[in-house]
XYZ file of C-alpha atoms in Angstrom:
192
model
C 7.010 -8.305 -10.945
C 4.432 -10.158 -13.054
C 5.218 -13.405 -11.187
C 4.512 -11.736 -7.855
C 1.285 -10.268 -9.168
C 0.142 -13.689 -10.426
C 1.137 -15.300 -7.121
C -0.794 -12.669 -5.226
C -3.827 -13.264 -7.373
C -3.634 -17.004 -6.806
C -3.390 -16.378 -3.059
C -6.489 -14.174 -3.077
C -8.450 -16.706 -5.124
C -7.291 -19.441 -2.753
C -8.398 -17.414 0.300
C -11.839 -16.803 -1.198
C -12.166 -20.492 -2.103
C -11.097 -21.476 1.410
C -13.732 -19.148 2.836
C -16.412 -20.706 0.683
C -15.279 -24.163 1.800
C -15.487 -23.071 5.453
C -19.053 -21.838 4.886
C -20.045 -25.082 3.177
C -18.516 -27.359 5.836
C -19.919 -25.334 8.744
C -23.370 -25.364 7.125
C -23.293 -29.157 6.784
C -22.014 -29.590 10.355
C -24.753 -27.319 11.694
C -27.459 -29.201 9.812
C -26.156 -32.527 11.075
C -26.209 -31.282 14.671
C -29.597 -29.534 14.342
C -31.732 -31.613 11.977
C -35.051 -30.415 13.422
C -34.137 -26.789 12.806
C -33.328 -27.549 9.202
C -36.728 -29.059 8.636
C -38.505 -26.195 10.388
C -36.675 -23.655 8.288
C -37.648 -25.451 5.114
C -41.278 -25.487 6.160
C -41.359 -21.789 7.014
C -39.433 -20.475 4.027
C -40.417 -20.932 0.413
C -37.764 -22.960 -1.433
C -37.399 -20.369 -4.188
C -36.530 -17.647 -1.658
C -33.985 -19.857 0.058
C -32.405 -20.908 -3.204
C -32.314 -17.342 -4.516
C -30.510 -16.070 -1.420
C -27.831 -18.745 -1.735
C -27.469 -18.237 -5.464
C -27.203 -14.477 -5.004
C -24.524 -14.912 -2.339
C -22.552 -17.293 -4.537
C -22.870 -14.971 -7.526
C -21.692 -12.046 -5.391
C -18.659 -14.066 -4.266
C -17.905 -15.076 -7.864
C -18.131 -11.435 -8.921
C -15.731 -10.404 -6.142
C -13.326 -13.153 -7.195
C -13.423 -11.886 -10.792
C -12.806 -8.337 -9.600
C -9.870 -9.506 -7.462
C -8.344 -11.288 -10.457
C -8.528 -8.070 -12.446
C -7.250 -5.825 -9.659
C -6.087 -7.516 -6.421
C -5.406 -4.142 -4.792
C -8.951 -2.783 -5.284
C -9.798 -1.419 -1.822
C -13.558 -1.638 -2.346
C -13.452 -5.337 -3.210
C -11.024 -6.004 -0.348
C -13.419 -4.195 1.989
C -16.360 -6.295 0.809
C -14.358 -9.476 1.266
C -13.247 -8.419 4.745
C -16.894 -7.949 5.722
C -17.938 -11.278 4.204
C -15.152 -13.213 5.893
C -15.931 -11.552 9.227
C -19.575 -12.626 8.888
C -18.422 -16.168 8.066
C -16.187 -16.334 11.128
C -13.010 -16.490 9.033
C -11.328 -13.832 11.151
C -7.773 -14.226 9.894
C -8.907 -13.726 6.296
C -11.105 -10.788 7.355
C -8.119 -9.134 9.021
C -5.969 -9.722 5.932
C -8.449 -8.100 3.551
C -9.100 -5.196 5.951
C -5.335 -4.660 6.238
C -5.114 -4.638 2.423
C -7.552 -1.713 2.405
C -5.635 0.103 5.139
C -2.412 -0.278 3.141
C -4.035 1.649 0.288
C -6.389 3.901 2.293
C -4.910 4.335 5.795
C -7.796 6.539 6.929
C -10.604 4.144 6.007
C -12.714 3.983 9.170
C -14.785 0.994 8.060
C -11.665 -1.034 7.248
C -10.110 -0.108 10.603
C -13.285 -1.161 12.422
C -13.385 -4.515 10.580
C -9.703 -4.997 11.325
C -10.172 -4.249 15.035
C -13.123 -6.638 15.321
C -11.246 -9.394 13.457
C -8.275 -8.984 15.796
C -10.566 -9.206 18.809
C -12.205 -12.359 17.468
C -8.758 -13.919 17.020
C -7.957 -13.215 20.681
C -5.478 -10.412 19.929
C -6.996 -8.102 22.524
C -4.131 -5.615 22.882
C -3.808 -5.256 19.108
C -7.581 -4.878 18.843
C -7.550 -2.097 21.452
C -4.782 -0.345 19.529
C -6.792 -0.603 16.305
C -9.931 0.789 17.963
C -7.820 3.644 19.377
C -6.471 4.336 15.872
C -10.066 4.410 14.655
C -10.873 7.076 17.249
C -7.687 8.970 16.381
C -8.841 9.166 12.745
C -11.348 11.746 13.876
C -15.067 11.863 14.177
C -17.112 10.416 16.962
C -17.631 6.678 17.166
C -19.832 5.445 19.985
C -19.179 1.782 19.290
C -15.397 2.228 19.164
C -15.562 3.765 22.661
C -17.867 0.982 23.841
C -15.623 -1.724 22.372
C -12.534 -0.169 23.938
C -14.358 -0.094 27.254
C -15.165 -3.787 26.969
C -11.597 -4.626 26.016
C -10.105 -2.648 28.900
C -12.623 -3.927 31.454
C -12.742 -7.607 30.608
C -9.572 -8.438 28.685
C -6.812 -5.947 29.482
C -7.379 -5.467 33.239
C -7.632 -1.679 33.038
C -11.089 -0.928 34.465
C -10.353 2.776 35.003
C -9.716 3.234 31.285
C -12.882 1.262 30.549
C -15.010 3.670 32.588
C -13.626 6.636 30.664
C -14.614 5.084 27.341
C -18.061 4.039 28.589
C -18.677 7.569 29.897
C -17.493 9.170 26.649
C -19.807 6.894 24.662
C -22.727 7.845 26.950
C -21.965 11.555 26.454
C -22.399 11.028 22.717
C -26.108 10.285 23.252
C -26.241 6.901 21.505
C -29.381 5.000 20.531
C -31.377 3.512 23.411
C -30.086 -0.057 23.006
C -26.481 1.156 23.328
C -27.415 3.411 26.256
C -28.765 0.368 28.091
C -25.532 -1.548 27.482
C -23.499 1.429 28.696
C -25.652 1.888 31.819
C -25.117 -1.770 32.651
C -21.336 -1.436 32.272
C -21.190 1.786 34.266
C -23.363 0.395 37.062
C -20.936 -2.488 37.525
C -23.497 -5.206 36.753
C -22.005 -8.430 35.469
C -23.529 -10.491 32.634
């Protein structure tokens, strides 16, 4: 049992390290492709602010890694890592950490949402729709889950009639104005 626990810890540390490497490489690639933007950003932002943000992010990741070494099954740390990896575009890792939370807390709405989004980003549209439906089945009203299901059914799963039902239900929930505009556009049949 201890060997499995150590192996699991090594895997988590490896995944976090891989995520950091992805961030570093993508940052360098972006700067190489957009050198003028890099200079402009440096001119607009004080170096101490820029450095502090990066140092704070790295310290936060180090702290999460330490917490994972102590308790790899900690749902709160797994949830934080799922969110971080989703932001970084490391969707497979995001899905893994969100699933870790759902294994411990099956009714965690935030974890289910992160999981559904990560699945969508990986191109697993049917699985994403199922996860968003599970999120709705957990109870409570979720405008964005209805909207996302509508998008999935309309554009990816070829079920436009189901899409309309979700768009209408989201509109009935009186969402904020920005979401209302998106819903009106979908319900009016406008493309793009």
